[in-house]
PDB file of C-alpha atoms in Angstrom:
ATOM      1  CA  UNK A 124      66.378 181.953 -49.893  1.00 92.00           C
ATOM      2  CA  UNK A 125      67.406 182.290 -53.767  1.00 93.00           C
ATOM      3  CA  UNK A 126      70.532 184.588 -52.411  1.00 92.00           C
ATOM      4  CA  UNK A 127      71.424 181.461 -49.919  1.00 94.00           C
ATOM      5  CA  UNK A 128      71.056 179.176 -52.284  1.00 95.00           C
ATOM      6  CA  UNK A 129      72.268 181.290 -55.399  1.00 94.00           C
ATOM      7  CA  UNK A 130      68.997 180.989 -57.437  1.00 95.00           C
ATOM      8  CA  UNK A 131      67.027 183.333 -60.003  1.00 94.00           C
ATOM      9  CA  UNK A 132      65.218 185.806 -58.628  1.00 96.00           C
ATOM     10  CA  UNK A 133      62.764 186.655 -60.849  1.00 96.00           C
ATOM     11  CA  UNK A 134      59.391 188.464 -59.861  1.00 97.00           C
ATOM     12  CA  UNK A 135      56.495 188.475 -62.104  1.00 97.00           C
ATOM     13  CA  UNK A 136      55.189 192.160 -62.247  1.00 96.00           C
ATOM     14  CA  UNK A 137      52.701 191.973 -65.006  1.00 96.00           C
ATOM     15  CA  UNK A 138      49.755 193.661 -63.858  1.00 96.00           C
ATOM     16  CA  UNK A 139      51.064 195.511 -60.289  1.00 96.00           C
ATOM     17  CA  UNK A 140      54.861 196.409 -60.244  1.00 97.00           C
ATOM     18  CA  UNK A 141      53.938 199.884 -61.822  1.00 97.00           C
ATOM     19  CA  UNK A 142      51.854 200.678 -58.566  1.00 97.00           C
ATOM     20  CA  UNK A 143      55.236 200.751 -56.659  1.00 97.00           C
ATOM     21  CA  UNK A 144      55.273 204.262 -57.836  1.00 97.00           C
ATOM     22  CA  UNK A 145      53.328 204.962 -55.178  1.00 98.00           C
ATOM     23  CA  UNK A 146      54.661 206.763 -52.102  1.00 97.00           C
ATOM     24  CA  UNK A 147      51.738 205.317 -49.461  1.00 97.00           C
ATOM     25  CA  UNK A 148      52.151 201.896 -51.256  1.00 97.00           C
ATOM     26  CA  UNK A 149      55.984 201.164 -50.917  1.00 95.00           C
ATOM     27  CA  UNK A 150      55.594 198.757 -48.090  1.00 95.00           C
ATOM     28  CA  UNK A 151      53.293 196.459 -50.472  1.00 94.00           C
ATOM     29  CA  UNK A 152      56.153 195.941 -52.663  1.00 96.00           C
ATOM     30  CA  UNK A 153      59.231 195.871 -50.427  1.00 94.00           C
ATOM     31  CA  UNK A 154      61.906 192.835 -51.791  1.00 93.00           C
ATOM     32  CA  UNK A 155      61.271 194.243 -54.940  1.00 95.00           C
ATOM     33  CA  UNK A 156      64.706 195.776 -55.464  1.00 94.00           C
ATOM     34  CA  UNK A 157      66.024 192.504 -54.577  1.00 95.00           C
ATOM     35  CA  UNK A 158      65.142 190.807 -57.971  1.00 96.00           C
ATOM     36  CA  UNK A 159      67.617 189.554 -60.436  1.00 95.00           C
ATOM     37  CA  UNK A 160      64.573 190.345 -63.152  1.00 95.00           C
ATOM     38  CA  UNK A 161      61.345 192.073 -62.885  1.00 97.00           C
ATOM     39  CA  UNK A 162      58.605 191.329 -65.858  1.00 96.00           C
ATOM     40  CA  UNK A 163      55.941 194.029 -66.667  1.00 97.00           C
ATOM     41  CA  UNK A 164      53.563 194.757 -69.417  1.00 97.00           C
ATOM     42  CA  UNK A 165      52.933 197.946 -69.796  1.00 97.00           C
ATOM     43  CA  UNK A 166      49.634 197.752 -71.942  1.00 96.00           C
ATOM     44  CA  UNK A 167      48.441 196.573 -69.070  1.00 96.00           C
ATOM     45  CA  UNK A 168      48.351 199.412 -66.526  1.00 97.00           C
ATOM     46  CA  UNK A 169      50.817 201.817 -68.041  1.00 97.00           C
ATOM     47  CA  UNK A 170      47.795 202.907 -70.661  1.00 96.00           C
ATOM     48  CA  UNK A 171      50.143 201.589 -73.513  1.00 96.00           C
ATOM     49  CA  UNK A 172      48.293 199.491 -76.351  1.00 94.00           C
ATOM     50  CA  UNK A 173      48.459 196.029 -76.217  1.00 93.00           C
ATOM     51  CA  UNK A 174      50.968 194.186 -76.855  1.00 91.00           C
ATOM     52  CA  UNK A 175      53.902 195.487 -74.673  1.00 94.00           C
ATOM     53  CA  UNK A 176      56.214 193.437 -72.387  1.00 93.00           C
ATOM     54  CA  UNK A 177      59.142 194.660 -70.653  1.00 93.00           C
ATOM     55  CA  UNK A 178      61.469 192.748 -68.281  1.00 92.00           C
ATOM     56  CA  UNK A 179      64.498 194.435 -66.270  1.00 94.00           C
ATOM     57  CA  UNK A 180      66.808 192.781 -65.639  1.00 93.00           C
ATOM     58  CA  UNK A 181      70.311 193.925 -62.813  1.00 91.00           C
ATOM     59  CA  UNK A 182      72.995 191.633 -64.537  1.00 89.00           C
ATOM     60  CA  UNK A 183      72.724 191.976 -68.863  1.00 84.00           C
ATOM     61  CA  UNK A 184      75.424 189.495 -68.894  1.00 84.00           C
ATOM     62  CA  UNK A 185      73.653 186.812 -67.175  1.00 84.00           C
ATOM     63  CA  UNK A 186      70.851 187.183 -70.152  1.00 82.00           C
ATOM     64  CA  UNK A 187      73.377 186.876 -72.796  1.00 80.00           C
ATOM     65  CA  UNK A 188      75.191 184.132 -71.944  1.00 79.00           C
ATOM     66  CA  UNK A 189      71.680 182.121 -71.727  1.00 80.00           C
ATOM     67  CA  UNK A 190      70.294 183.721 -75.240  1.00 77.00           C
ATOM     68  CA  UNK A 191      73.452 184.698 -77.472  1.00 75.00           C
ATOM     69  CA  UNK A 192      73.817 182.357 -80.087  1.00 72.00           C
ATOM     70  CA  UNK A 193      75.028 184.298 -82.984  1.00 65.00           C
ATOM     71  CA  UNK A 194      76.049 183.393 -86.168  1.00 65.00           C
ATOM     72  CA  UNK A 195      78.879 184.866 -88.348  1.00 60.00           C
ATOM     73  CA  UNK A 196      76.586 186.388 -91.009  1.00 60.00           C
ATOM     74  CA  UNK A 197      74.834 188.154 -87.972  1.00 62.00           C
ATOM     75  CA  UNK A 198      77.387 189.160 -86.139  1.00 61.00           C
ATOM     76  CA  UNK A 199      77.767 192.851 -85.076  1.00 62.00           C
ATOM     77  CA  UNK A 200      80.356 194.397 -83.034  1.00 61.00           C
ATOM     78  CA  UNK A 201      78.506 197.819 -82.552  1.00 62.00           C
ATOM     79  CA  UNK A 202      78.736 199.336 -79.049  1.00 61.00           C
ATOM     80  CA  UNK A 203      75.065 199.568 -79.084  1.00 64.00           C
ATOM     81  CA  UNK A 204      73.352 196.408 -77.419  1.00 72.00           C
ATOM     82  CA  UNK A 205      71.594 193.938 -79.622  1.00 73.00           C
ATOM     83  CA  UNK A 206      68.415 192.899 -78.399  1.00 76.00           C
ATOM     84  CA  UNK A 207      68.457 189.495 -80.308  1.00 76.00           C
ATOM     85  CA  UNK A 208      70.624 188.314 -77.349  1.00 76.00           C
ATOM     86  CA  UNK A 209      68.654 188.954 -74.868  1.00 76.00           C
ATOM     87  CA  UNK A 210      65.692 186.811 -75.613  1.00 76.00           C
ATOM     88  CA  UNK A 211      65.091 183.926 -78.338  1.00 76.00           C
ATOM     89  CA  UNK A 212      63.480 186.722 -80.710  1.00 78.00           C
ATOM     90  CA  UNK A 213      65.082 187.892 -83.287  1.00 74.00           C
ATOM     91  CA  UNK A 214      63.571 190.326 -85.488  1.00 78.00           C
ATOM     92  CA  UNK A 215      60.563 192.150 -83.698  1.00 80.00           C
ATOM     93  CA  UNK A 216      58.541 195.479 -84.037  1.00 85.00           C
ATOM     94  CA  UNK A 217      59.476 198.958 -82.531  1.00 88.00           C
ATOM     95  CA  UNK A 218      57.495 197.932 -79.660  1.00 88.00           C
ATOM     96  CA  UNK A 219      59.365 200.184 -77.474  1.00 92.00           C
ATOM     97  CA  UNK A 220      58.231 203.516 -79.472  1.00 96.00           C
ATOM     98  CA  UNK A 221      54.762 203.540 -77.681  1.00 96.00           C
ATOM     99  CA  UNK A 222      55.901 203.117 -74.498  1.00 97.00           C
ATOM    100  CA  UNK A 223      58.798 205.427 -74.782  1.00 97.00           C
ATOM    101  CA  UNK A 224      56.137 207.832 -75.985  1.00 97.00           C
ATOM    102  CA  UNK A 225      54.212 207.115 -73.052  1.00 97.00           C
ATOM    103  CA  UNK A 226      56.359 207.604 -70.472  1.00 97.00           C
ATOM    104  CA  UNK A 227      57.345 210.899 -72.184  1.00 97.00           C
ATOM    105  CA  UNK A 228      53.568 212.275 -72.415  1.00 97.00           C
ATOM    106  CA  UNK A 229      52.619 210.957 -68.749  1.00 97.00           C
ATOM    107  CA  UNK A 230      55.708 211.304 -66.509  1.00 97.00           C
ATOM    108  CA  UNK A 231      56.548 210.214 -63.167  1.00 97.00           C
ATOM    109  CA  UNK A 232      53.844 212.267 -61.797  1.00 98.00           C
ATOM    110  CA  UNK A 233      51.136 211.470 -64.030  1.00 98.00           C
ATOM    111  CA  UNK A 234      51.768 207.799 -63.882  1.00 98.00           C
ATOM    112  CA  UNK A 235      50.757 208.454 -60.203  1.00 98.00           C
ATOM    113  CA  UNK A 236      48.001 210.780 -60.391  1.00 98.00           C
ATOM    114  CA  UNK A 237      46.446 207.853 -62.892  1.00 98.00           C
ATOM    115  CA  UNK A 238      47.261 204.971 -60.581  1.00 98.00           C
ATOM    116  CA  UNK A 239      45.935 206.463 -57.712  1.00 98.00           C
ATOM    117  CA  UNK A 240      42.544 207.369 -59.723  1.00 98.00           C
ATOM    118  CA  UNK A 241      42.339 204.043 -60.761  1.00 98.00           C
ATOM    119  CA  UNK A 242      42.839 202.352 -57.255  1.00 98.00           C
ATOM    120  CA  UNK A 243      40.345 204.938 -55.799  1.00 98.00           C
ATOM    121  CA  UNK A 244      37.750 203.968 -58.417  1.00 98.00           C
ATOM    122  CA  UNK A 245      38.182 200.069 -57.621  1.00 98.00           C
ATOM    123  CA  UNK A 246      37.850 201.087 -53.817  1.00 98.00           C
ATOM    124  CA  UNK A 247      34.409 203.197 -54.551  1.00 98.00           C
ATOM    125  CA  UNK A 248      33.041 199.608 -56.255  1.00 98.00           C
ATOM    126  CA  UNK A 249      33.845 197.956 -53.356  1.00 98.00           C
ATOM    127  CA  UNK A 250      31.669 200.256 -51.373  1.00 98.00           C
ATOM    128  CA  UNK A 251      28.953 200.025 -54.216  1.00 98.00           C
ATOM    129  CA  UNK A 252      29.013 196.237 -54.150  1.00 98.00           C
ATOM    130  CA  UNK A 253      28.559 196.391 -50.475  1.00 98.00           C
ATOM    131  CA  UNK A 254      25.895 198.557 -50.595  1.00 98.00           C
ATOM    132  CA  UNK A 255      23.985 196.320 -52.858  1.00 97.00           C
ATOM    133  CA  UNK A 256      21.476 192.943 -51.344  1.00 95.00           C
ATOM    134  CA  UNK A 257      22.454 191.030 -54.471  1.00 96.00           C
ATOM    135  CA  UNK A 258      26.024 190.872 -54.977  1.00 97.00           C
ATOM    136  CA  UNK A 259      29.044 189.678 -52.595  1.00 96.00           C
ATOM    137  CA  UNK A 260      32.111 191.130 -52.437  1.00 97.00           C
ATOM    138  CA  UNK A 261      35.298 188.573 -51.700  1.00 96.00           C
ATOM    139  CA  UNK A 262      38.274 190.451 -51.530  1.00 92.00           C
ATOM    140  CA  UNK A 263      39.204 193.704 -51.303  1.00 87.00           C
ATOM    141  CA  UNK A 264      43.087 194.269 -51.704  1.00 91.00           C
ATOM    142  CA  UNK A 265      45.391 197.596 -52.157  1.00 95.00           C
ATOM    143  CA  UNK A 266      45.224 197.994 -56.255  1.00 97.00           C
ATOM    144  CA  UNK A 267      42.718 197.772 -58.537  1.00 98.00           C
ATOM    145  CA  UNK A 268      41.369 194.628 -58.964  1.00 98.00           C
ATOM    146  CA  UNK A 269      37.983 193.631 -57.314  1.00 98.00           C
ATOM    147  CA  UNK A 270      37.290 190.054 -57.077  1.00 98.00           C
ATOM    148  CA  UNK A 271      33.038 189.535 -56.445  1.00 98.00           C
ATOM    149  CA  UNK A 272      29.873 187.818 -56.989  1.00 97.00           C
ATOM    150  CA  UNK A 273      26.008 188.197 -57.943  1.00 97.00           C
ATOM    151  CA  UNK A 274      24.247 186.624 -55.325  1.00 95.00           C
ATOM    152  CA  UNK A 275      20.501 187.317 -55.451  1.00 95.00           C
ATOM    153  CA  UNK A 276      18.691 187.289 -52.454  1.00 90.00           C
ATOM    154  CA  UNK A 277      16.967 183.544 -52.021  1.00 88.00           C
ATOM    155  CA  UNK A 278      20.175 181.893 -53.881  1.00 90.00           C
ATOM    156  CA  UNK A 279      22.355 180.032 -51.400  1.00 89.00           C
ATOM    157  CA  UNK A 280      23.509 176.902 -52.635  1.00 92.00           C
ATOM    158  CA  UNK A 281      27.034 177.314 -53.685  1.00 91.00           C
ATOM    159  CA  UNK A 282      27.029 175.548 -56.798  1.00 93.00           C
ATOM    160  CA  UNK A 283      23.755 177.485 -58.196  1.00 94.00           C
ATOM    161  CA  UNK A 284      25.747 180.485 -57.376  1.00 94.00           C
ATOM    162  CA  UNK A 285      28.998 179.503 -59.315  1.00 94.00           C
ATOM    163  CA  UNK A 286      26.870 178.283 -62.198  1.00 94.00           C
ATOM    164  CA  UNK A 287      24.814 181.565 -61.984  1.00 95.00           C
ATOM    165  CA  UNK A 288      27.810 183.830 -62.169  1.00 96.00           C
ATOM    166  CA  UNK A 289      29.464 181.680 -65.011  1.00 95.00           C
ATOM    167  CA  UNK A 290      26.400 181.741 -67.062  1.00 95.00           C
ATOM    168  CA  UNK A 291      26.003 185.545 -66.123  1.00 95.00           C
ATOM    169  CA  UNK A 292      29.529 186.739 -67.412  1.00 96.00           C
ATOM    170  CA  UNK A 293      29.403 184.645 -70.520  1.00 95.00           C
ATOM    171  CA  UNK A 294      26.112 186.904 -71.022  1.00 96.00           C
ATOM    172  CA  UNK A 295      27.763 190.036 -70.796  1.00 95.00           C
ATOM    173  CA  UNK A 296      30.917 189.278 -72.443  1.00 94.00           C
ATOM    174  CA  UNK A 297      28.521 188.050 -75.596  1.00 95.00           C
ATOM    175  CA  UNK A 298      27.081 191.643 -74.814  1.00 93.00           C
ATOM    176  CA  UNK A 299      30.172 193.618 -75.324  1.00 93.00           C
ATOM    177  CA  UNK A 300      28.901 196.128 -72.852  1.00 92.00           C
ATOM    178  CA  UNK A 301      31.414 195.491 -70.316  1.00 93.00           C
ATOM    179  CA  UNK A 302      34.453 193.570 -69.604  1.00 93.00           C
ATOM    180  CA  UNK A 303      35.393 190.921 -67.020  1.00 94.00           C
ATOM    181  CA  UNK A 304      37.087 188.510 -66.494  1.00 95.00           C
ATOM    182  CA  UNK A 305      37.021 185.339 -63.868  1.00 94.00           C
ATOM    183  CA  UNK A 306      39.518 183.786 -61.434  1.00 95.00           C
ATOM    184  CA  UNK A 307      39.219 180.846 -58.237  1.00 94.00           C
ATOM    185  CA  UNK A 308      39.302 182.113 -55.158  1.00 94.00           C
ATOM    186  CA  UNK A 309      39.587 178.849 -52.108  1.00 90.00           C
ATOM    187  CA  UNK A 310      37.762 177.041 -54.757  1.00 89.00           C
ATOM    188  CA  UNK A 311      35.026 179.443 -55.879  1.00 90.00           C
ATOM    189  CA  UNK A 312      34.803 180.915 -58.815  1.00 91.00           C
ATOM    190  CA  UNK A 313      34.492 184.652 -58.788  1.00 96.00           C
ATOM    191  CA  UNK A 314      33.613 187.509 -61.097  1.00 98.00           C
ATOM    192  CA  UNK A 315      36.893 189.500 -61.614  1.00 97.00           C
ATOM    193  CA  UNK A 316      36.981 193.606 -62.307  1.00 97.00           C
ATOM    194  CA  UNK A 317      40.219 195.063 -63.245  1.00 97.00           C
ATOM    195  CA  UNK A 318      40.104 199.008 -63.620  1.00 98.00           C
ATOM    196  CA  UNK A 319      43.062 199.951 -66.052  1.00 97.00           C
ATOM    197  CA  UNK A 320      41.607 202.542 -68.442  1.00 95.00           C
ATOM    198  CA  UNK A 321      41.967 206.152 -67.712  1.00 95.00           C
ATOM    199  CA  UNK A 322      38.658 206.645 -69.558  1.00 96.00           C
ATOM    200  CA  UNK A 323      37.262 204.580 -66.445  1.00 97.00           C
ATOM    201  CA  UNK A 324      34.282 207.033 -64.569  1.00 97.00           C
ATOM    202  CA  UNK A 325      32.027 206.364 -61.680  1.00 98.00           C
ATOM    203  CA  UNK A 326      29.339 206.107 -63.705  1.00 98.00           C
ATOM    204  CA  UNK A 327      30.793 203.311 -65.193  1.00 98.00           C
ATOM    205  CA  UNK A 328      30.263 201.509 -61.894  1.00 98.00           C
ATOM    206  CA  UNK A 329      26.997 201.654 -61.029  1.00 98.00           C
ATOM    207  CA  UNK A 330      26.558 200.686 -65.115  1.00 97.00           C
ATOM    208  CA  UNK A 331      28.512 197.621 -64.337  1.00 98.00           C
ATOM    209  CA  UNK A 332      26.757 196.565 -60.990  1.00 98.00           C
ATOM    210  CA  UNK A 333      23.245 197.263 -62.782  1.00 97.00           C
ATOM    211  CA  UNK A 334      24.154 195.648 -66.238  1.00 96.00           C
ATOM    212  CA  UNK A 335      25.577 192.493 -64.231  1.00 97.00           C
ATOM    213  CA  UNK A 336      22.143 192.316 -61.991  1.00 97.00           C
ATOM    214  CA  UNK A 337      20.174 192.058 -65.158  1.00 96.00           C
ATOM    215  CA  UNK A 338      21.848 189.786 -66.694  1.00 95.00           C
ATOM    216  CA  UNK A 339      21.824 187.616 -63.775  1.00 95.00           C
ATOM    217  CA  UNK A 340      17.756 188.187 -63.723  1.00 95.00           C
ATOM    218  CA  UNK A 341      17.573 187.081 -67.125  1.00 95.00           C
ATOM    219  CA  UNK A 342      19.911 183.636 -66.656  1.00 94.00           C
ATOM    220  CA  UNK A 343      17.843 182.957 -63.556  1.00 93.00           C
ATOM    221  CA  UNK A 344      15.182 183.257 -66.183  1.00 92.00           C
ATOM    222  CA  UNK A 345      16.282 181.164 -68.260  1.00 89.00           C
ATOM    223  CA  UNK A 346      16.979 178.629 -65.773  1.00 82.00           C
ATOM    224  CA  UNK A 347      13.247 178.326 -64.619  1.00 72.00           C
TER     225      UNK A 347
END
C-alpha cells in the first residue's frame, strides 16, 4: 500500500526487530526489508544500558532534506556525515560507544544464543503459569513477552479480577522485588512479563509466580 501510494514506510522495531536474527523466526518478520526506516532501541533487548535508540533508515537523503537546517556558523563540509541533520538534535552524547561495544563483545552469534535463551525462558513461564490453579495465562506469542493474570480460585467476576491484579502489581513494584509492567488486552487489563536480561534464570520464575501469588493473598486481605 505505502509503495502504491508512495508513502513512508516506517516500522516501529523497539522491543522485537533484533529477534529477526533468528533463523527459525524469519517468517515472523517478513516485509521487514521493505521499510523506508526501521526504529530500535537497543537497551531494550540488545543488553545495552538504557538510553539507546537507533533508527535505519535505506534513503539518508530523504532524512536530510526533512532535518538539515544549518546555519553558516555551523556549517561543515567534511566528508564525514553530520548527525545534526538527521534528526532535530543537535549536540548529544556518544551514545553509540556502548552499543558499538556491544555488538563487538556479543557478535552475530551471541546476539542469538541470548535471544533464543531469553525466548525459551518466557516459553518455560508459560508452562509454569499453566501449571498453576491461580493464575491465567492470555497470550502466548513467539518472543519474550508473556501477557497473564492472578486469578485465585473462587474469584470470577471480571472486574474483582482487574482490580485484584492492579492492586497486586502496584504491590510488587512498591516491593522492588520484581519488575512488571501492564498492558489491555480486548479490554482487560493484564499483568505484562518481558524477559530481556541475560542475568534472567529459571529460578527467577517460579520467584516471580510465587512472589506475585502472595501478594495477591495479601491485597485480597486487605480487601476483606
Amino acid at each position: 500500500l505505502c509503495e502504491a501510494e508512495g508513502l513512508w514506510f516506517h516500522i516501529d522495531g523497539a522491543y522485537g526487530a533484533v529477534a529477526r536474527l533468528l533463523p527459525e523466526l524469519a517468517d515472523q518478520f517478513a516485509g521487514l526489508e521493505r521499510a523506508d526506516s526501521l526504529g530500535m532501541d537497543p537497551h531494550k533487548w540488545m543488553y545495552v544500558p538504557v538510553e539507546c535508540g537507533l533508527v535505519l533508515v535505506r534513503d539518508k537523503a530523504a532524512m536530510q532534506d526533512c532535518f538539515s537546517l544549518v546555519p553558516a556558523y555551523l556549517r561543515d563540509d567534511r566528508l564525514l556525515p553530520w548527525f545534526a541533520e538527521f534528526g532535530p538534535q543537535q549536540t548529544r552524547a556518544f551514545r553509540a560507544l556502548k552499543l558499538w561495544l556491544a555488538l563487538k563483545q556479543i557478535g552475530l552469534s551471541g546476539y542469538r544464543e541470548l535471544i533464543s535463551r531469553d525466548i525459551a525462558l518466557a516459553r518455560t513461564l508459560r508452562q509454569k503459569i499453566q501449571a498453576r490453579a491461580d493464575f491465567e495465562l492470555v497470550t502466548a506469542g513467539p518472543l519474550s513477552v508473556t501477557c497473564f493474570r492472578y486469578a485465585p480460585a473462587g474469584l470470577t467476576d471480571p472486574a474483582a479480577i482487574e482490580s485484584l491484579n492492579h492492586d497486586l502489581l502496584a504491590r510488587v513494584q512498591a516491593a522492588g522485588e520484581v519488575y512488571l509492567t501492564h498492558t489491555m488486552i480486548k479490554g482487560e487489563a493484564v499483568l505484562r512479563a518481558s524477559i530481556v536480561n541475560f542475568r534472567t534464570e529459571e529460578a527467577d520464575l517460579d520467584f516471580l509466580l510465587d512472589h506475585l501469588a502472595a501478594a495477591g493473598q495479601a491485597c485480597l486481605a486487605d480487601q476483606a
